[in-house]
Each structure stands twice: as C-alpha cells, then as structure tokens.
Short mmCIF file of C-alpha atoms and ligand atoms in Angstrom, two decimals:
data_model
loop_
_atom_site.label_atom_id
_atom_site.label_comp_id
_atom_site.label_asym_id
_atom_site.label_seq_id
_atom_site.Cartn_x
_atom_site.Cartn_y
_atom_site.Cartn_z
CA UNK A 1 -23.11 -21.11 15.09
CA UNK A 2 -24.43 -21.28 11.53
CA UNK A 3 -21.57 -23.30 10.00
CA UNK A 4 -18.53 -25.36 10.85
CA UNK A 5 -15.37 -23.31 11.26
CA UNK A 6 -12.99 -24.63 8.66
CA UNK A 7 -10.09 -22.50 9.84
CA UNK A 8 -8.66 -21.04 13.02
CA UNK A 9 -7.35 -18.01 11.12
CA UNK A 10 -8.48 -16.52 7.81
CA UNK A 11 -6.16 -13.76 6.63
CA UNK A 12 -7.63 -11.36 4.06
CA UNK A 13 -4.95 -9.70 1.91
CA UNK A 14 -1.70 -10.80 0.31
CA UNK A 15 0.89 -8.16 1.20
CA UNK A 16 3.70 -8.53 3.71
CA UNK A 17 1.35 -8.07 6.69
CA UNK A 18 -0.94 -10.87 5.46
CA UNK A 19 1.87 -13.24 4.48
CA UNK A 20 3.58 -12.72 7.84
CA UNK A 21 0.31 -13.33 9.72
CA UNK A 22 -0.14 -16.51 7.64
CA UNK A 23 3.44 -17.61 8.33
CA UNK A 24 3.29 -17.11 12.09
CA UNK A 25 -0.25 -18.50 12.51
CA UNK A 26 0.46 -21.65 10.47
CA UNK A 27 3.82 -22.12 12.22
CA UNK A 28 2.08 -22.27 15.57
CA UNK A 29 -0.19 -25.05 14.35
CA UNK A 30 -3.32 -23.01 13.59
CA UNK A 31 -5.38 -24.00 10.54
CA UNK A 32 -4.66 -20.97 8.41
CA UNK A 33 -5.77 -19.63 5.05
CA UNK A 34 -4.63 -16.47 3.26
CA UNK A 35 -7.10 -15.03 0.74
CA UNK A 36 -5.97 -12.41 -1.74
CA UNK A 37 -6.78 -11.03 -5.16
CA UNK A 38 -4.79 -12.35 -8.14
CA UNK A 39 -1.24 -12.41 -6.75
CA UNK A 40 0.58 -12.42 -3.40
CA UNK A 41 2.94 -9.57 -2.50
CA UNK A 42 0.71 -6.47 -2.37
CA UNK A 43 2.51 -3.12 -2.69
CA UNK A 44 5.91 -4.83 -2.60
CA UNK A 45 5.34 -6.20 -6.10
CA UNK A 46 5.64 -2.61 -7.37
CA UNK A 47 8.91 -1.84 -5.60
CA UNK A 48 12.15 -2.26 -7.49
CA UNK A 49 14.04 -1.80 -4.26
CA UNK A 50 12.95 -2.12 -0.65
CA UNK A 51 15.16 -0.11 1.70
CA UNK A 52 15.48 -0.12 5.50
CA UNK A 53 14.47 -3.73 5.98
CA UNK A 54 16.52 -4.81 9.03
CA UNK A 55 18.94 -7.61 8.25
CA UNK A 56 18.92 -6.89 4.51
CA UNK A 57 21.39 -4.03 4.08
CA UNK A 58 21.75 -4.31 0.30
CA UNK A 59 19.06 -3.72 -2.28
CA UNK A 60 16.32 -6.34 -2.43
CA UNK A 61 13.43 -6.12 -4.85
CA UNK A 62 9.92 -6.10 -3.41
CA UNK A 63 8.96 -9.18 -5.42
CA UNK A 64 11.96 -11.10 -4.13
CA UNK A 65 11.20 -10.21 -0.51
CA UNK A 66 7.49 -11.04 -0.90
CA UNK A 67 8.34 -14.28 -2.71
CA UNK A 68 10.56 -15.41 0.17
CA UNK A 69 7.87 -14.78 2.79
CA UNK A 70 5.24 -16.42 0.56
CA UNK A 71 7.41 -19.56 0.35
CA UNK A 72 7.92 -19.55 4.12
CA UNK A 73 4.15 -19.26 4.75
CA UNK A 74 3.41 -22.13 2.35
CA UNK A 75 6.15 -24.24 3.91
CA UNK A 76 4.64 -23.57 7.36
CA UNK A 77 1.30 -24.94 6.12
CA UNK A 78 -0.76 -21.85 5.27
CA UNK A 79 -3.26 -22.45 2.44
CA UNK A 80 -3.62 -19.82 -0.27
CA UNK A 81 -6.87 -18.83 -1.95
CA UNK A 82 -7.10 -16.30 -4.79
CA UNK A 83 -10.32 -14.32 -4.73
CA UNK A 84 -11.55 -10.77 -4.26
CA UNK A 85 -13.19 -10.78 -0.84
CA UNK A 86 -16.49 -8.91 -0.88
CA UNK A 87 -17.72 -9.61 2.64
CA UNK A 88 -16.35 -10.22 6.12
CA UNK A 89 -19.18 -10.88 8.60
CA UNK A 90 -19.73 -12.22 12.11
CA UNK A 91 -20.99 -15.82 12.07
CA UNK A 92 -21.79 -17.26 15.50
CA UNK A 93 -18.56 -17.38 17.52
CA UNK A 94 -16.48 -16.83 14.39
CA UNK A 95 -16.60 -15.15 10.99
CA UNK A 96 -17.50 -15.85 7.41
CA UNK A 97 -15.35 -14.49 4.56
CA UNK A 98 -17.02 -14.39 1.16
CA UNK A 99 -15.94 -13.65 -2.39
CA UNK A 100 -17.39 -14.53 -5.78
CA UNK A 101 -15.81 -18.02 -5.61
CA UNK A 102 -15.20 -18.40 -1.90
CA UNK A 103 -16.99 -18.97 1.39
CA UNK A 104 -14.69 -19.55 4.33
CA UNK A 105 -15.67 -19.96 7.96
CA UNK A 106 -13.02 -19.13 10.50
CA UNK A 107 -12.75 -18.62 14.26
CA UNK A 108 -10.67 -15.47 13.69
CA UNK A 109 -9.96 -13.07 10.82
CA UNK A 110 -6.86 -10.96 10.22
CA UNK A 111 -7.75 -8.01 7.96
CA UNK A 112 -4.69 -7.04 5.88
CA UNK A 113 -6.15 -5.35 2.81
CA UNK A 114 -3.55 -2.59 2.86
CA UNK A 115 -4.02 0.75 1.18
CA UNK A 116 -4.23 2.16 -2.32
CA UNK A 117 -2.56 5.33 -3.56
CA UNK A 118 -4.54 8.39 -2.55
CA UNK A 119 -5.92 10.13 -5.63
CA UNK A 120 -5.90 13.92 -5.55
CA UNK A 121 -9.22 14.01 -7.44
CA UNK A 122 -8.07 16.39 -10.19
CA UNK A 123 -10.48 17.04 -13.05
CA UNK A 124 -9.85 14.46 -15.79
CA UNK A 125 -7.54 12.37 -13.56
CA UNK A 126 -9.59 9.19 -14.12
CA UNK A 127 -9.69 9.64 -17.91
CA UNK A 128 -5.95 10.26 -18.07
CA UNK A 129 -4.95 7.28 -15.92
CA UNK A 130 -2.75 5.17 -18.19
CA UNK A 131 -2.58 8.12 -20.60
CA UNK A 132 0.03 10.09 -18.68
CA UNK A 133 -1.27 9.87 -15.13
CA UNK A 134 0.31 6.97 -13.20
CA UNK A 135 0.37 5.68 -9.63
CA UNK A 136 3.39 3.41 -10.06
CA UNK A 137 6.83 4.60 -11.18
CA UNK A 138 8.30 1.10 -11.34
CA UNK A 139 5.49 -0.15 -13.58
CA UNK A 140 5.11 2.86 -15.89
CA UNK A 141 8.48 4.68 -15.73
CA UNK A 142 9.86 2.84 -18.80
CA UNK A 143 7.07 4.35 -20.96
CA UNK A 144 8.53 7.84 -20.41
CA UNK A 145 12.04 7.40 -21.87
CA UNK A 146 13.64 10.81 -22.52
CA UNK A 147 10.39 12.65 -21.69
CA UNK A 148 9.66 15.32 -19.09
CA UNK A 149 7.53 14.16 -16.20
CA UNK A 150 6.43 15.34 -12.75
CA UNK A 151 6.08 13.47 -9.47
CA UNK A 152 3.53 14.73 -6.97
CA UNK A 153 4.09 14.09 -3.27
CA UNK A 154 5.60 15.37 -0.04
CA UNK A 155 7.31 12.39 1.52
CA UNK A 156 10.05 9.79 1.25
CA UNK A 157 8.25 7.47 -1.15
CA UNK A 158 7.58 10.35 -3.56
CA UNK A 159 11.31 11.15 -3.50
CA UNK A 160 12.10 7.50 -4.18
CA UNK A 161 9.56 7.47 -7.01
CA UNK A 162 11.33 10.50 -8.54
CA UNK A 163 14.63 8.58 -8.47
CA UNK A 164 13.05 5.53 -10.14
CA UNK A 165 11.39 7.60 -12.86
CA UNK A 166 14.62 9.60 -13.46
CA UNK A 167 16.23 6.40 -14.77
CA UNK A 168 14.05 6.83 -17.85
CA UNK A 169 12.76 10.41 -18.07
CA UNK A 170 15.02 13.25 -19.22
CA UNK A 171 13.62 15.69 -16.64
CA UNK A 172 11.69 15.05 -13.42
CA UNK A 173 10.02 17.78 -11.36
CA UNK A 174 9.18 16.73 -7.80
CA UNK A 175 6.24 18.91 -6.80
CA UNK A 176 5.77 19.23 -3.05
CA UNK A 177 3.40 21.33 -0.94
CA UNK A 178 6.06 21.55 1.77
CA UNK A 179 8.99 23.99 1.94
CA UNK A 180 11.16 20.86 1.76
CA UNK A 181 9.94 17.34 1.02
CA UNK A 182 10.25 15.06 4.05
CA UNK A 183 13.04 12.78 2.81
CA UNK A 184 15.64 10.47 4.34
CA UNK A 185 19.23 11.69 4.13
CA UNK A 186 20.06 9.05 1.50
CA UNK A 187 17.14 9.98 -0.75
CA UNK A 188 17.81 13.72 -0.36
CA UNK A 189 21.44 13.34 -1.35
CA UNK A 190 20.59 11.07 -4.31
CA UNK A 191 18.13 13.71 -5.54
CA UNK A 192 20.66 16.51 -5.00
CA UNK A 193 23.19 14.47 -6.99
CA UNK A 194 20.86 13.90 -9.95
CA UNK A 195 21.03 16.35 -12.84
CA UNK A 196 17.60 15.17 -14.02
CA UNK A 197 15.55 15.94 -10.89
CA UNK A 198 14.53 19.33 -9.59
CA UNK A 199 12.39 19.94 -6.51
CA UNK A 200 9.57 22.46 -6.77
CA UNK A 201 8.68 23.44 -3.19
CA UNK A 202 5.44 25.00 -1.88
CA UNK A 203 3.50 24.14 -5.00
CA UNK A 204 0.53 22.01 -5.93
CA UNK A 205 -1.01 20.67 -9.12
CA UNK A 206 -4.18 22.60 -9.81
CA UNK A 207 -5.30 20.94 -13.03
CA UNK A 208 -4.30 18.66 -15.88
CA UNK A 209 -4.17 19.63 -19.53
CA UNK A 210 -4.76 16.94 -22.13
CA UNK A 211 -3.84 17.05 -25.76
CA UNK A 212 -5.20 14.38 -28.14
CA UNK A 213 -6.45 12.38 -25.15
CA UNK A 214 -3.09 12.16 -23.37
CA UNK A 215 -1.52 14.33 -20.68
CA UNK A 216 0.33 17.30 -22.17
CA UNK A 217 0.87 19.62 -19.22
CA UNK A 218 0.00 20.31 -15.58
CA UNK A 219 -1.02 23.68 -14.19
CA UNK A 220 0.85 24.41 -11.00
CA UNK A 221 -0.14 26.82 -8.24
CA UNK A 222 2.66 28.48 -6.29
CA UNK A 223 1.43 28.26 -2.69
CA UNK A 224 3.45 31.33 -1.64
CA UNK A 225 2.41 33.78 -4.35
CA UNK A 226 -0.79 32.13 -5.63
CA UNK A 227 0.58 32.40 -9.18
CA UNK A 228 -0.43 29.66 -11.62
CA UNK A 229 1.89 28.44 -14.37
CA UNK A 230 1.95 25.59 -16.87
CA UNK A 231 4.57 22.83 -16.91
CA UNK A 232 4.74 20.68 -20.05
CA UNK A 233 4.96 17.05 -19.01
CA UNK A 234 4.11 13.75 -20.65
CA UNK A 235 3.65 12.02 -17.28
CA UNK A 236 2.42 12.78 -13.78
CA UNK A 237 3.33 10.19 -11.13
CA UNK A 238 1.11 10.58 -8.10
CA UNK A 239 2.61 9.50 -4.79
CA UNK A 240 0.52 11.56 -2.45
CA UNK A 241 -0.01 9.21 0.48
CA UNK A 242 -2.27 6.22 0.74
CA UNK A 243 -5.95 5.56 1.45
CA UNK A 244 -6.74 2.54 3.65
CA UNK A 245 -8.88 -0.21 2.09
CA UNK A 246 -11.38 -0.53 4.93
CA UNK A 247 -14.72 -0.46 3.08
CA UNK A 248 -15.40 -4.13 4.01
CA UNK A 249 -14.98 -3.30 7.69
CA UNK A 250 -16.83 0.00 7.87
CA UNK A 251 -19.97 -1.44 9.50
CA UNK A 252 -18.12 -3.96 11.60
CA UNK A 253 -15.32 -2.24 13.55
CA UNK A 254 -14.33 1.10 14.95
CA UNK A 255 -12.38 3.28 12.49
CA UNK A 256 -10.35 6.44 13.23
CA UNK A 257 -11.16 9.76 11.50
CA UNK A 258 -8.83 8.81 8.59
CA UNK A 259 -10.79 5.62 7.97
CA UNK A 260 -8.12 3.36 9.49
CA UNK A 261 -9.01 0.51 11.83
CA UNK A 262 -8.37 1.23 15.51
CA UNK A 263 -6.35 -1.55 17.15
CA UNK A 264 -4.69 -2.21 20.50
CA UNK A 265 -1.08 -3.35 20.91
CA UNK A 266 -2.14 -6.94 20.06
CA UNK A 267 -3.72 -5.77 16.74
CA UNK A 268 -7.18 -6.50 18.22
CA UNK A 269 -10.02 -4.44 16.80
CA UNK A 270 -13.25 -3.51 18.60
CA UNK A 271 -14.67 -6.93 17.58
CA UNK A 272 -13.29 -9.99 19.37
CA UNK A 273 -11.52 -12.36 16.99
CA UNK A 274 -11.03 -9.74 14.28
CA UNK A 275 -7.52 -8.31 13.95
CA UNK A 276 -6.20 -5.58 11.64
CA UNK A 277 -2.61 -5.25 10.44
CA UNK A 278 -0.39 -3.19 8.14
CA UNK A 279 -1.33 -0.15 6.12
CA UNK A 280 -5.05 -0.25 6.99
CA UNK A 281 -4.64 0.13 10.74
CA UNK A 282 -4.26 3.32 12.75
CA UNK A 283 -0.76 4.48 13.77
CA UNK A 284 0.92 2.15 11.27
CA UNK A 285 4.64 2.96 10.94
CA UNK A 286 4.55 2.86 7.11
CA UNK A 287 7.37 0.37 6.44
CA UNK A 288 7.53 -3.23 5.29
CA UNK A 289 9.17 -4.39 8.52
CA UNK A 290 6.27 -2.88 10.48
CA UNK A 291 3.77 -4.77 8.29
CA UNK A 292 5.65 -8.02 9.00
CA UNK A 293 5.72 -7.26 12.75
CA UNK A 294 1.97 -6.55 12.76
CA UNK A 295 1.30 -9.90 11.09
CA UNK A 296 3.36 -11.76 13.70
CA UNK A 297 1.66 -9.87 16.54
CA UNK A 298 -1.86 -10.60 15.23
CA UNK A 299 -1.02 -14.29 14.77
CA UNK A 300 0.10 -14.43 18.41
CA UNK A 301 -3.13 -12.78 19.59
CA UNK A 302 -5.21 -15.14 17.41
CA UNK A 303 -3.36 -18.15 18.84
CA UNK A 304 -4.07 -17.04 22.40
CA UNK A 305 -7.78 -16.60 21.58
CA UNK A 306 -8.17 -19.90 19.71
CA UNK A 307 -6.37 -21.81 22.43
CA UNK A 308 -8.17 -20.10 25.35
C1 LIG B 401 6.14 3.92 -3.40
C2 LIG B 401 6.34 3.17 -2.13
C3 LIG B 401 7.63 2.81 -1.76
C4 LIG B 401 7.85 2.10 -0.58
N1 LIG B 401 9.14 1.77 -0.26
C5 LIG B 401 9.36 1.10 0.89
C6 LIG B 401 10.69 0.72 1.25
O1 LIG B 401 11.66 0.97 0.54
N2 LIG B 401 10.88 0.08 2.44
C7 LIG B 401 9.85 -0.26 3.26
O2 LIG B 401 10.10 -0.85 4.30
N3 LIG B 401 8.58 0.07 2.93
C8 LIG B 401 8.31 0.73 1.76
N4 LIG B 401 7.02 1.06 1.42
C9 LIG B 401 5.93 0.69 2.35
C10 LIG B 401 5.57 -0.80 2.25
O3 LIG B 401 5.53 -1.19 0.88
C11 LIG B 401 4.20 -1.03 2.89
O4 LIG B 401 4.16 -0.48 4.20
C12 LIG B 401 3.86 -2.52 3.02
O5 LIG B 401 4.17 -3.21 1.82
C13 LIG B 401 2.38 -2.64 3.36
O6 LIG B 401 2.00 -3.98 3.41
P1 LIG B 401 0.47 -4.39 3.70
O7 LIG B 401 0.48 -5.88 3.72
O8 LIG B 401 -0.05 -3.68 4.88
O9 LIG B 401 -0.40 -3.85 2.47
P2 LIG B 401 -0.33 -4.10 0.90
O10 LIG B 401 1.03 -4.40 0.45
O11 LIG B 401 -1.06 -2.95 0.29
O12 LIG B 401 -1.19 -5.44 0.67
C14 LIG B 401 -2.58 -5.48 0.69
C15 LIG B 401 -3.05 -6.72 -0.04
O13 LIG B 401 -4.44 -6.94 0.16
C16 LIG B 401 -5.04 -7.33 -1.07
N5 LIG B 401 -6.45 -6.99 -0.99
C17 LIG B 401 -7.00 -5.76 -0.84
N6 LIG B 401 -8.35 -5.84 -0.82
C18 LIG B 401 -8.64 -7.16 -0.96
C19 LIG B 401 -9.86 -7.89 -1.03
N7 LIG B 401 -11.04 -7.29 -0.92
N8 LIG B 401 -9.81 -9.24 -1.19
C20 LIG B 401 -8.62 -9.89 -1.28
N9 LIG B 401 -7.42 -9.24 -1.21
C21 LIG B 401 -7.44 -7.89 -1.05
C22 LIG B 401 -4.26 -6.54 -2.12
O14 LIG B 401 -4.40 -7.14 -3.38
C23 LIG B 401 -2.85 -6.66 -1.55
O15 LIG B 401 -2.25 -7.89 -1.96
C24 LIG B 401 6.76 1.74 0.25
C25 LIG B 401 5.45 2.09 -0.12
C26 LIG B 401 5.24 2.80 -1.29
C27 LIG B 401 3.81 3.17 -1.66
#
C-alpha cells in the first residue's frame, strides 16, 4: 500500500445518494468523508418541490430535504470536504481520491456524482445558454415573467418543469416527441387545468433562432408530417433526460452502453471496494428516495467489506 488509509469510506458527490451513504456509513462507526463541489444537495437544490418522497406527503423543497439529511450525516460523524474531484484511483488495497486541494486515502469509495441534464446539442445551444436556453426552471423561471417559453422533454420532470415555469411565463409550450408525454396522473391533471400550458405532441426542436444574441424563436419539426414551423419564444427549458457523470470512472469500472456504472444489488461495481449509487448507476429508479436507498445499501456493503 502506498499510503495510510485515512478513511474507511470516501463518498464522492453531495446529492441525496452521497449524503445518505455518508449518514449510514458514519452511523455504523466507519471513518467517513463526503467530498463534493461547492455545496451539498446536488439536484435537489434546484427543486422547489420534491414529490413522492415516502413519509413526506406534503410539499417539501429540495433544499430543505437535502439540508435535513446533511445535518443528520454531520451529526452521525461524517466529515465534509468541498472540492472538485478530478481522480479516483486504486491505491494498494484501497483508493486515492484527488482534487485540486485534496488527497484522500480510503479503504472504500462510494461514487455518487449523479447526472447532469442531457443537452440536445442544437446549433448555438452553448452560446444561448443563459440567454434564453436554460436547464433549470426553478433557477431561471423568474426571468421569464409574462413571456412565452417552451419546455422540451418527454417525461414527468419535463411536465413538472412546465408547471414551475408557468408560474411566471404567460404561455408555455411543452414539446414532446411522444404522442403523449409520460406523466403522473397528478402532473397531467395540473397541466390540463392550466390555461397557460399547451402540450405539443410528436414534435421536436430542430434549431434555435437568435435575435440580438438572445433566443427569439425555436424551429419545430412535426414528427408526423415532417413540416417545420417557427415558434416565437424568449426561453427554452431543456428537460430531456440526464447524462451520468461517470468520466472519472471510465477506465476503472464496467459501464453499461448508456455510460452508467454496472452494479449488483449491494451497489458493488466490478472493482472491489468501489460502489456506485444514485443517478450514475445502471437501472436507477430516478427518484430521490431511490438515491437515499442506494446510499444506505452501499454503506452496508462497505461496512461488511471493511469489517471482514
Ligand atoms: C427536474 C427534476 C425534478 C425532479 N423531481 C423529483 C421529485 O419530485 N421527486 C423525486 O423523488 N425525485 C425527483 N427528481 C430526481 C431526484 O432529484 C434525483 O434522482 C436525485 O436527486 C439524484 O441524487 P444523486 O445523489 O444520485 O445525484 P445528484 O443530486 O445529481 O448529486 C450529484 C452530486 O455530485 C457532485 N459531483 C459531481 N461530480 C463531482 C466531482 N467530480 N467532484 C465532487 N462532486 C461532484 C455534484 O455537485 C452533486 O452535488 C427530479 C429530478 C429532476 C432533474
């Protein structure tokens, strides 16, 4: 071994999966650190309301939920480090986790780097980010008061984004490639009850049109007829699925064809001592409660390994 292992468990990430892994690992007496960029909470920080979290029937904001788990993890004894991890590597019987200001040696690592919004890769998308193109309705919705906007996406979270943005915008077009977006009953009926939201089925955004450096319109292709038309919008909110953040693990563990880490039921990857949880692992259920469950499961597997 090239260095002393300072920790039993180093968790990389700061979302609900990471915080839960930190909570359960520290609670079982393992020396535990959680390393994340800037702030704890991950995707939850962007959610005004988290729904379908068992035991919390009423609305709870993502920051409140994350804050509670963060406090529990700290109380249990997990140590927090704020850094952007640039390397996770094997180091003797354990691992080394490095960032610009950090070098941590640990017997086990729980990878919990989550996922970022998938970008459709439209021409000019990068230039127009922050100038009409947004990946976060909660953060940017208030900039579009009484304006027309579009939301791009096929699933529940796109529908929820449309509802958030409709609190500000005068008109919201939910553009979906499907005949019907795949929504929960509650979201579908809230959209049906809104006079600001319309659903545009079997359509996709083909290109963006800028005027004076900001988004002015999107060109939309009708997937049934092939016809292309322009829709004047000041904002396009992209909620078109997520892309796992697995670049640090690419040369270390087995990934599935979507770039997600393959794990077994104990969140074990193909490398002993390295676990993967939450949005970046294959077959993830896509909900906050599942991220928390993954963290608890990985902590249990790590405990069994450390104590074996
Ligand atoms: C629009 C939207 C709405 C949603 N609504 C709900 C809902 O109502 N109910 C529900 O149950 N679920 C909801 N979800 C899903 C839920 O938010 C996620 O499944 C869950 O938060 C994922 O947690 P995670 O810990 O796996 O990842 P994330 O929350 O993405 O956390 C990953 C963390 O890792 C950190 N990180 C990444 N790379 C590094 C690095 N190199 N070094 C250090 N740190 C790093 C990031 O900064 C981040 O803190 C929603 C998701 C979206 C996108």
